[in-house]
Coordinates of C-alpha atoms in Angstrom, one line a residue:
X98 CA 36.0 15.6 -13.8
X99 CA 34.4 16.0 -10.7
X100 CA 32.8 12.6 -8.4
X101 CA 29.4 12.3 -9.8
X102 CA 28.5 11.0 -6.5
X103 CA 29.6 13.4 -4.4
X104 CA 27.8 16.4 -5.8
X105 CA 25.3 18.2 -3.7
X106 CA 22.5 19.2 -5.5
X107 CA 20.2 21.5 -4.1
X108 CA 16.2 21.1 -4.3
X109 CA 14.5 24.5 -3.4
X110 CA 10.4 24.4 -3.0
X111 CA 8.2 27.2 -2.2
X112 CA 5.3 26.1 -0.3
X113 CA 2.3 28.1 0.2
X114 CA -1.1 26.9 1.3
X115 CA -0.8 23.6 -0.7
X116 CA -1.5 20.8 2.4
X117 CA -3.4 18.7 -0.1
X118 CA -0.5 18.3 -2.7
X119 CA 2.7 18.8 -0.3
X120 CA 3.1 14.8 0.9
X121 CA 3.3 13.8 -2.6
X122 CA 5.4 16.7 -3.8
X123 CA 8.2 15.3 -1.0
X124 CA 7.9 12.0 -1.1
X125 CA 8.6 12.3 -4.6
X126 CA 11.8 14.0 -3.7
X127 CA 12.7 11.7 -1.0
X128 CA 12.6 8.5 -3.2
X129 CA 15.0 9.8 -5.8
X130 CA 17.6 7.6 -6.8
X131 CA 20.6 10.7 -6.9
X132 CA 21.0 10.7 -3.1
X133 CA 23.1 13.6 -2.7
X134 CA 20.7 15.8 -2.0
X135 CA 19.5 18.8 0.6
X136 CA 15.7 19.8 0.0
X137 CA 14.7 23.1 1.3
X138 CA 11.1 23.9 2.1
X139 CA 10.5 27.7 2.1
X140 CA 7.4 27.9 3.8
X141 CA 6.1 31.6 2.3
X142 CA 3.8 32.2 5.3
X143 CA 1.5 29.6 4.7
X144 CA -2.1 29.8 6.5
X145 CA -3.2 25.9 5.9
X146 CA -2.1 23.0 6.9
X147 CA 1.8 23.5 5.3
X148 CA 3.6 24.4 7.6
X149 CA 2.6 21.5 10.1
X150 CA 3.6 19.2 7.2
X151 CA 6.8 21.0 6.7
X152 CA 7.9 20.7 10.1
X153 CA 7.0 16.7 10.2
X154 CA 9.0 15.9 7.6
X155 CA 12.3 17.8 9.0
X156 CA 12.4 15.0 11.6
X157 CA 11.6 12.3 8.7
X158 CA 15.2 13.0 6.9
X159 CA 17.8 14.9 7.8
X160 CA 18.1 16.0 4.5
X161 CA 15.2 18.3 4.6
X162 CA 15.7 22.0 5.8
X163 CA 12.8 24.1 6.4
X164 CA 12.6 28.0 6.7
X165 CA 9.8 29.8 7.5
X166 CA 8.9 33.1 6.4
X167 CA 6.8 35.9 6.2
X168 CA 4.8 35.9 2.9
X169 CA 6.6 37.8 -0.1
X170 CA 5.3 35.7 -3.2
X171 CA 6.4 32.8 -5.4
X172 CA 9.8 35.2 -6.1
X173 CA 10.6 35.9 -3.1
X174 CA 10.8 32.2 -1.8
X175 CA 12.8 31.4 -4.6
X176 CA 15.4 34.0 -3.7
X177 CA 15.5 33.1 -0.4
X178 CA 15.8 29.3 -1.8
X179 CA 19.1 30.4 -3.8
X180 CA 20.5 31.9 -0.7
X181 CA 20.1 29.7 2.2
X182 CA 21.4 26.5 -0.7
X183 CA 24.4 25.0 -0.5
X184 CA 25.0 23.0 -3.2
X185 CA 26.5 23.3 -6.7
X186 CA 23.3 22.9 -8.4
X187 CA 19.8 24.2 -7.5
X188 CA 16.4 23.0 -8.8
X189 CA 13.1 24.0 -8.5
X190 CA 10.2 21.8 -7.5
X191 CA 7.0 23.9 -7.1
X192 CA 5.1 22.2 -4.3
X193 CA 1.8 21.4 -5.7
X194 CA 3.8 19.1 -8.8
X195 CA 5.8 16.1 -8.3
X196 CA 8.5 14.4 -10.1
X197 CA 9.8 10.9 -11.7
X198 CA 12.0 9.1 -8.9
X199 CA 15.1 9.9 -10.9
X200 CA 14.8 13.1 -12.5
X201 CA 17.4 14.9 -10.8
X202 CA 20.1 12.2 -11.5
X203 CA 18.5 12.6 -15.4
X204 CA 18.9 16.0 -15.4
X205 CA 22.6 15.7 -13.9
X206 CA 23.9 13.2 -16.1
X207 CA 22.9 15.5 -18.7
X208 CA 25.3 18.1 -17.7
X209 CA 27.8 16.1 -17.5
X210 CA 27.0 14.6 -20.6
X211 CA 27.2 17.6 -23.0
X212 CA 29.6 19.5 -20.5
X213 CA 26.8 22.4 -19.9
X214 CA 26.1 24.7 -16.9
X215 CA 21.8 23.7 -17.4
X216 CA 19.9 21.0 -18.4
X217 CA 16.1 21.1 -19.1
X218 CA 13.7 17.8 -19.6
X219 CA 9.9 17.1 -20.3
X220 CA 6.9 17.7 -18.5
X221 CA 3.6 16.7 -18.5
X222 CA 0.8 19.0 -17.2
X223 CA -2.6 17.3 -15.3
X224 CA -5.3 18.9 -15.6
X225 CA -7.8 19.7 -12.4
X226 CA -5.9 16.0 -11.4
X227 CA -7.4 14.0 -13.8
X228 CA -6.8 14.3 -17.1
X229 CA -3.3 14.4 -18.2
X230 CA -1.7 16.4 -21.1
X231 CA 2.0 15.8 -22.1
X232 CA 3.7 18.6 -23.2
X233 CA 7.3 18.9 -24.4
X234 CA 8.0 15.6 -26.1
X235 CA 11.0 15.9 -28.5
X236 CA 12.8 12.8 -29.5
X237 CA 16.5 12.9 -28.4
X238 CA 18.6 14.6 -26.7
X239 CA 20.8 17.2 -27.6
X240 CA 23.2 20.3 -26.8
X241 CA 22.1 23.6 -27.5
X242 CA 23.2 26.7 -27.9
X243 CA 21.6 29.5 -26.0
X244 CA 20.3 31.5 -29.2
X245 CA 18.3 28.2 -30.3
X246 CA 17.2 27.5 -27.1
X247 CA 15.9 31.1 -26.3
X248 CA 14.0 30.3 -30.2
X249 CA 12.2 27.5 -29.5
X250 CA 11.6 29.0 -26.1
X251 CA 9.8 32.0 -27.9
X252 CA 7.8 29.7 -30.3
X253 CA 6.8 27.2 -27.8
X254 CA 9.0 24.3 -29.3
X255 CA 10.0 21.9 -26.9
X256 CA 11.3 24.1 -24.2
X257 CA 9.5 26.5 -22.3
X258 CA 10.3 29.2 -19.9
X259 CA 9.6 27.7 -16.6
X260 CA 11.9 27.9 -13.8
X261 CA 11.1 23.9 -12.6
X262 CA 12.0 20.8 -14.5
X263 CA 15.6 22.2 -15.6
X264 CA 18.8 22.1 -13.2
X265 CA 20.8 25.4 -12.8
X266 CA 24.7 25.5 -11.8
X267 CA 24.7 27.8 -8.9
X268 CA 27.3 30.3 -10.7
X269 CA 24.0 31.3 -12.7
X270 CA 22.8 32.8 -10.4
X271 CA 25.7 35.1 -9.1
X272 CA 23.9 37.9 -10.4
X273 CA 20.3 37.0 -11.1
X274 CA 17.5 36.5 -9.0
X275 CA 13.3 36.5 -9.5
X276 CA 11.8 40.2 -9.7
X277 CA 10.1 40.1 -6.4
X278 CA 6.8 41.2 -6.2
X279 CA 5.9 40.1 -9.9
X280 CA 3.6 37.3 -11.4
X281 CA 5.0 35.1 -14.4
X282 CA 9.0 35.6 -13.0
X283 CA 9.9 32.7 -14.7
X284 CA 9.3 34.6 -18.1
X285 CA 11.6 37.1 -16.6
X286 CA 14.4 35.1 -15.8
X287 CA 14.8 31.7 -17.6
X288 CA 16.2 33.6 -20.3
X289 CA 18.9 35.1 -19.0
X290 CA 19.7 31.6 -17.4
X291 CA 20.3 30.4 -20.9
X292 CA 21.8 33.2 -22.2
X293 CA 24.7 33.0 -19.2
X294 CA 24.9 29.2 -19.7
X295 CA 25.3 29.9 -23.5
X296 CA 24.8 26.1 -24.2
X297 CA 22.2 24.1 -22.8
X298 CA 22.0 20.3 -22.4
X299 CA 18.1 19.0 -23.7
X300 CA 16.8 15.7 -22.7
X301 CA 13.3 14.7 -23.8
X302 CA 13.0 10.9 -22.9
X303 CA 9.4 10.5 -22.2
X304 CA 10.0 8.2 -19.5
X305 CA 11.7 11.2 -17.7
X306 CA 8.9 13.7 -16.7
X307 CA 7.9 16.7 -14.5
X308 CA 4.2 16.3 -13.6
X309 CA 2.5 19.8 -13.6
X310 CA -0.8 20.2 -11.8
X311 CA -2.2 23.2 -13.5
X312 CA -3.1 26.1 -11.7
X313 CA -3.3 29.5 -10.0
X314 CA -1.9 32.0 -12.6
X315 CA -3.1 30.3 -15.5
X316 CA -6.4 29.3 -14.8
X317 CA -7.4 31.6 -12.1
X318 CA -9.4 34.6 -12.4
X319 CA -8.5 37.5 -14.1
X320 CA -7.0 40.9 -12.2
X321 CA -4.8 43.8 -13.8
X322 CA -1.9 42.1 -12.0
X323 CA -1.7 39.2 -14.5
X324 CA -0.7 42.3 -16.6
X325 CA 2.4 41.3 -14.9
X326 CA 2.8 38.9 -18.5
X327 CA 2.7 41.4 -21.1
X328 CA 5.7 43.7 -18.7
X329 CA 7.7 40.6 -18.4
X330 CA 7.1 39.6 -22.1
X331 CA 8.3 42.4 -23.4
X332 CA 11.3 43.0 -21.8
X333 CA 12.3 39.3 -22.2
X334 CA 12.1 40.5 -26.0
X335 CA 13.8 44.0 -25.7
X336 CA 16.7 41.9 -24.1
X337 CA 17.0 39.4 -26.3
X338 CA 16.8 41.5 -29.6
X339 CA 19.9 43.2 -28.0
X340 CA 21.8 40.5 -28.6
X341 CA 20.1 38.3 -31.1
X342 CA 18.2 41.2 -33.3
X343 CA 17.6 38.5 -36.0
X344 CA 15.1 36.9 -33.2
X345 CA 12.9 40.1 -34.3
X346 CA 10.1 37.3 -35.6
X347 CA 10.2 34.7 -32.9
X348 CA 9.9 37.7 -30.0
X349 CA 7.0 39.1 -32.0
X350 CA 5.7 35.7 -32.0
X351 CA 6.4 35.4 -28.5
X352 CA 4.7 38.9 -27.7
X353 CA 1.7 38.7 -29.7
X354 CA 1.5 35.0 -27.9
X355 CA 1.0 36.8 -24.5
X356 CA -1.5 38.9 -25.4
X357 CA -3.7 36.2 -26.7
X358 CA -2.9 34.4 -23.1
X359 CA -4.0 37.5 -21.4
X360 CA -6.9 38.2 -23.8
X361 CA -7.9 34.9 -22.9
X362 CA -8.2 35.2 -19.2
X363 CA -10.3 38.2 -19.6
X364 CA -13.2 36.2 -21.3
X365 CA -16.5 36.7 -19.5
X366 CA -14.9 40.0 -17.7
X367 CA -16.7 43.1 -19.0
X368 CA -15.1 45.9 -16.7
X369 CA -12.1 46.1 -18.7
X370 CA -12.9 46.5 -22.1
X371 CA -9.7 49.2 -22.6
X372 CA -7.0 46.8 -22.1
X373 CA -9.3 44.4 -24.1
X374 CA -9.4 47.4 -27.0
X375 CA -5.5 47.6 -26.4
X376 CA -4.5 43.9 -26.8
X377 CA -6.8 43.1 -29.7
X378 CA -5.3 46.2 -31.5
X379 CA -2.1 45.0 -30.9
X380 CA -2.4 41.4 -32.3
X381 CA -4.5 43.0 -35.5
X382 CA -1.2 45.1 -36.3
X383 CA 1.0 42.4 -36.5
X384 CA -1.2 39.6 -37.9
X385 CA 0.5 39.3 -41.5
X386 CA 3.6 39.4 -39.9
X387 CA 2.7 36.6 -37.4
X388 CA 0.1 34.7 -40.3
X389 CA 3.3 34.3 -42.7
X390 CA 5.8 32.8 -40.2
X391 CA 6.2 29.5 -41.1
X392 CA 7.4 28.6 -37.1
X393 CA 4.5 29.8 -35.5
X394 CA 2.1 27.5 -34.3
X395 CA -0.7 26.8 -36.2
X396 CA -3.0 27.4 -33.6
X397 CA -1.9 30.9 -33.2
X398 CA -2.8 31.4 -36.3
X399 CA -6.0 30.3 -36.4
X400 CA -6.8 32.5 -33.4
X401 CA -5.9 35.3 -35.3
X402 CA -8.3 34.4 -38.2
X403 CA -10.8 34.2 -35.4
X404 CA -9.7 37.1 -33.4
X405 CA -9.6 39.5 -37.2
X406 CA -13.1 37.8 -38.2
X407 CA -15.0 39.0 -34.7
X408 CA -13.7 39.1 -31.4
X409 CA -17.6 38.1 -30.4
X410 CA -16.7 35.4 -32.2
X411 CA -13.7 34.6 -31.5
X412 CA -15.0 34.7 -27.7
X413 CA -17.6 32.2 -28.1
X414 CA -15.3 29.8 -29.8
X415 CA -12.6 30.0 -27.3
X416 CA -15.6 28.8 -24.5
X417 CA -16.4 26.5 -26.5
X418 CA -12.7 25.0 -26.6
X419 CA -12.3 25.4 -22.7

C-alpha cells in the first residue's frame, strides 16, 4: 500500500487567452487540501493577459511550473502536460473552470478506495457565469467496470467523456495521447482511458464538484471544423464495437447524439445546407432504432419526433429552448 501522503499528483492546465478566469482557476488549485501536488501551466501561446499571470504565480508557490509555448491547440498542451509531469497521477483542470478545495484528495481516495487506475466525480456546468446547471449527480459511489462505464458514457448517464474532473494513473498514458490538431479530443480519448483502466472508481457526492464555465466549442459559432465531432464519434464507436459489439445500441445512440449536437450548432447558418441534408438523413434512418431504446434519453427522443415532423420546425422549437 503505498503512503497516501507522499504521492505526487500532477495538475496539468492549458491556458490560452483566459486572463479573466485564470486567478480563480489557480487559486482553486492552490487551496486544496491534498498538498502533494505540482501544477503545470502550459501557456499555449497566449495573446492576453495569461501569460503575465502565469509567470506571477510561479514566484507565488514553488509548486507551480510554467512552460510556454507556441500555439498548437487544446491537444497539444495536454501532451506537452503528460510529458513535462512528474507525478504518478495527472489531472486536468481546463483554465477557465475551477474546482472544490478538495477534489483532488476526493478523487484519490477513490482510487485507493476501489483499488482502480481512474476515478471520475461530478460536475456542475455555469452558464455565461450566472446561472448554474448541475450535471452528473448519481447517488453513491461505486466501482465500475470499463464496459459499463463506456455505456453510460455513450448514453449520457452519469459519466461523460471529458478529459477534466477524473484522475488518471500515469501508466495510462504510456501509449495514448490527444490527436493534435483536432476539436472534441476528449471524445477521442476518454475511452480508451477506461478501457486500459478496465475498472473505474465513480464518486458522485454532490458536495464534491467540478465547476464548468461553458464555452468555446459548444456554444461558439459554427465552422466545418466542429465536424471534428462526428470523426471522433465515430471512431470512438468503431473502437468500441470491436470489443464490446453488444454496445451496437448505446454507440448508435451515442452517434446519432452527435449529429443532433452538430445539427444544432448549424441553426441560423444557411451556407451549408449539404451537411445539414446529410445529418438529418442520418438520424431519419435510425429513428425506430433510437425511438425504441428504452436507455436513451427522453429528450433525444423527442427531438427526433421534432426533427421527423419538420426540420423548419424542429428549428424554431430548438430557438425557442435556447
Amino acid at each position: 500500500m503505498e503512503n497516501k501522503k507522499n504521492v505526487l499528483i500532477s495538475v496539468v492546465v492549458p491556458v490560452y487567452n483566459v486572463e479573466k478566469y485564470l486567478n480563480r482557476c489557480i487559486e482553486s488549485i492552490l487551496i486544496q487540501t491534498y498538498n502533494n501536488i505540482e501544477i503545470l501551466l502550459i501557456d499555449d501561446g497566449s495573446t492576453d493577459g495569461s501569460s503575465q499571470i502565469c509567470n506571477k504565480y510561479v514566484k507565488k508557490d514553488k509548486r507551480i511550473k510554467v512552460f510556454h509555448k507556441k500555439n498548437g491547440g487544446l491537444s497539444d498542451a495536454r501532451n506537452v502536460g503528460i510529458d513535462m509531469s512528474s507525478g504518478k497521477y495527472i489531472m486536468f483542470i481546463d483554465s477557465d473552470d475551477s474546482v472544490e478545495n478538495d477534489i483532488i484528495e476526493y478523487l484519490y481516495n477513490l482510487i485507493i478506495k476501489f483499488n482502480t487506475k481512474m476515478s471520475v466525480c461530478s460536475h456542475n456546468i455555469i452558464l455565461n457565469d450566472r446561472k448554474l446547471i448541475k450535471k452528473l449527480e448519481g447517488k453513491k459511489e461505486e466501482r465500475l467496470t470499463d464496459k459499463e462505464c463506456i455505456k453510460r458514457m455513450l448514453y449520457h448517464k452519469d459519466i461523460d467523456t471529458s478529459a477534466w474532473a477524473k484522475l488518471y494513473n500515469r501508466e495510462l498514458f504510456d501509449d495514448v495521447r490527444y490527436p493534435k490538431g483536432f476539436l472534441f479530443e476528449d471524445i477521442g480519448t476518454t475511452y480508451k482511458f477506461f478501457l486500459k483502466s478496465k475498472f473505474i472508481a465513480c464518486g458522485y457526492l454532490k458536495k464534491y464538484n467540478y465547476f464548468v464555465r461553458k464555452n468555446s466549442i459548444v456554444t461558439g459559432s459554427f465552422s466545418e471544423k466542429k465536424l471534428d465531432l462526428l470523426k471522433m464519434t465515430d471512431k470512438m464507436g468503431t473502437d468500441v464495437l470491436e470489443i464490446f459489439p453488444d454496445l451496437n445500441k448505446a454507440v448508435l445512440r451515442r452517434r446519432v447524439y452527435a449529429r443532433f449536437s452538430t445539427l444544432n450548432q448549424m441553426i441560423g447558418v444557411y451556407d451549408v445546407n449539404y451537411i445539414r441534408r446529410d445529418l438529418i438523413n442520418f438520424i431519419k434512418k435510425n429513428a425506430v432504432k433510437i425511438l425504441i431504446d428504452r436507455f436513451v434519453p427522453v429528450r433525444d427522443k423527442i427531438a427526433i419526433i421534432l426533427l421527423c415532423m419538420s426540420y423548419k420546425f424542429y428549428e424554431l422549437i430548438w430557438k425557442f429552448i435556447k
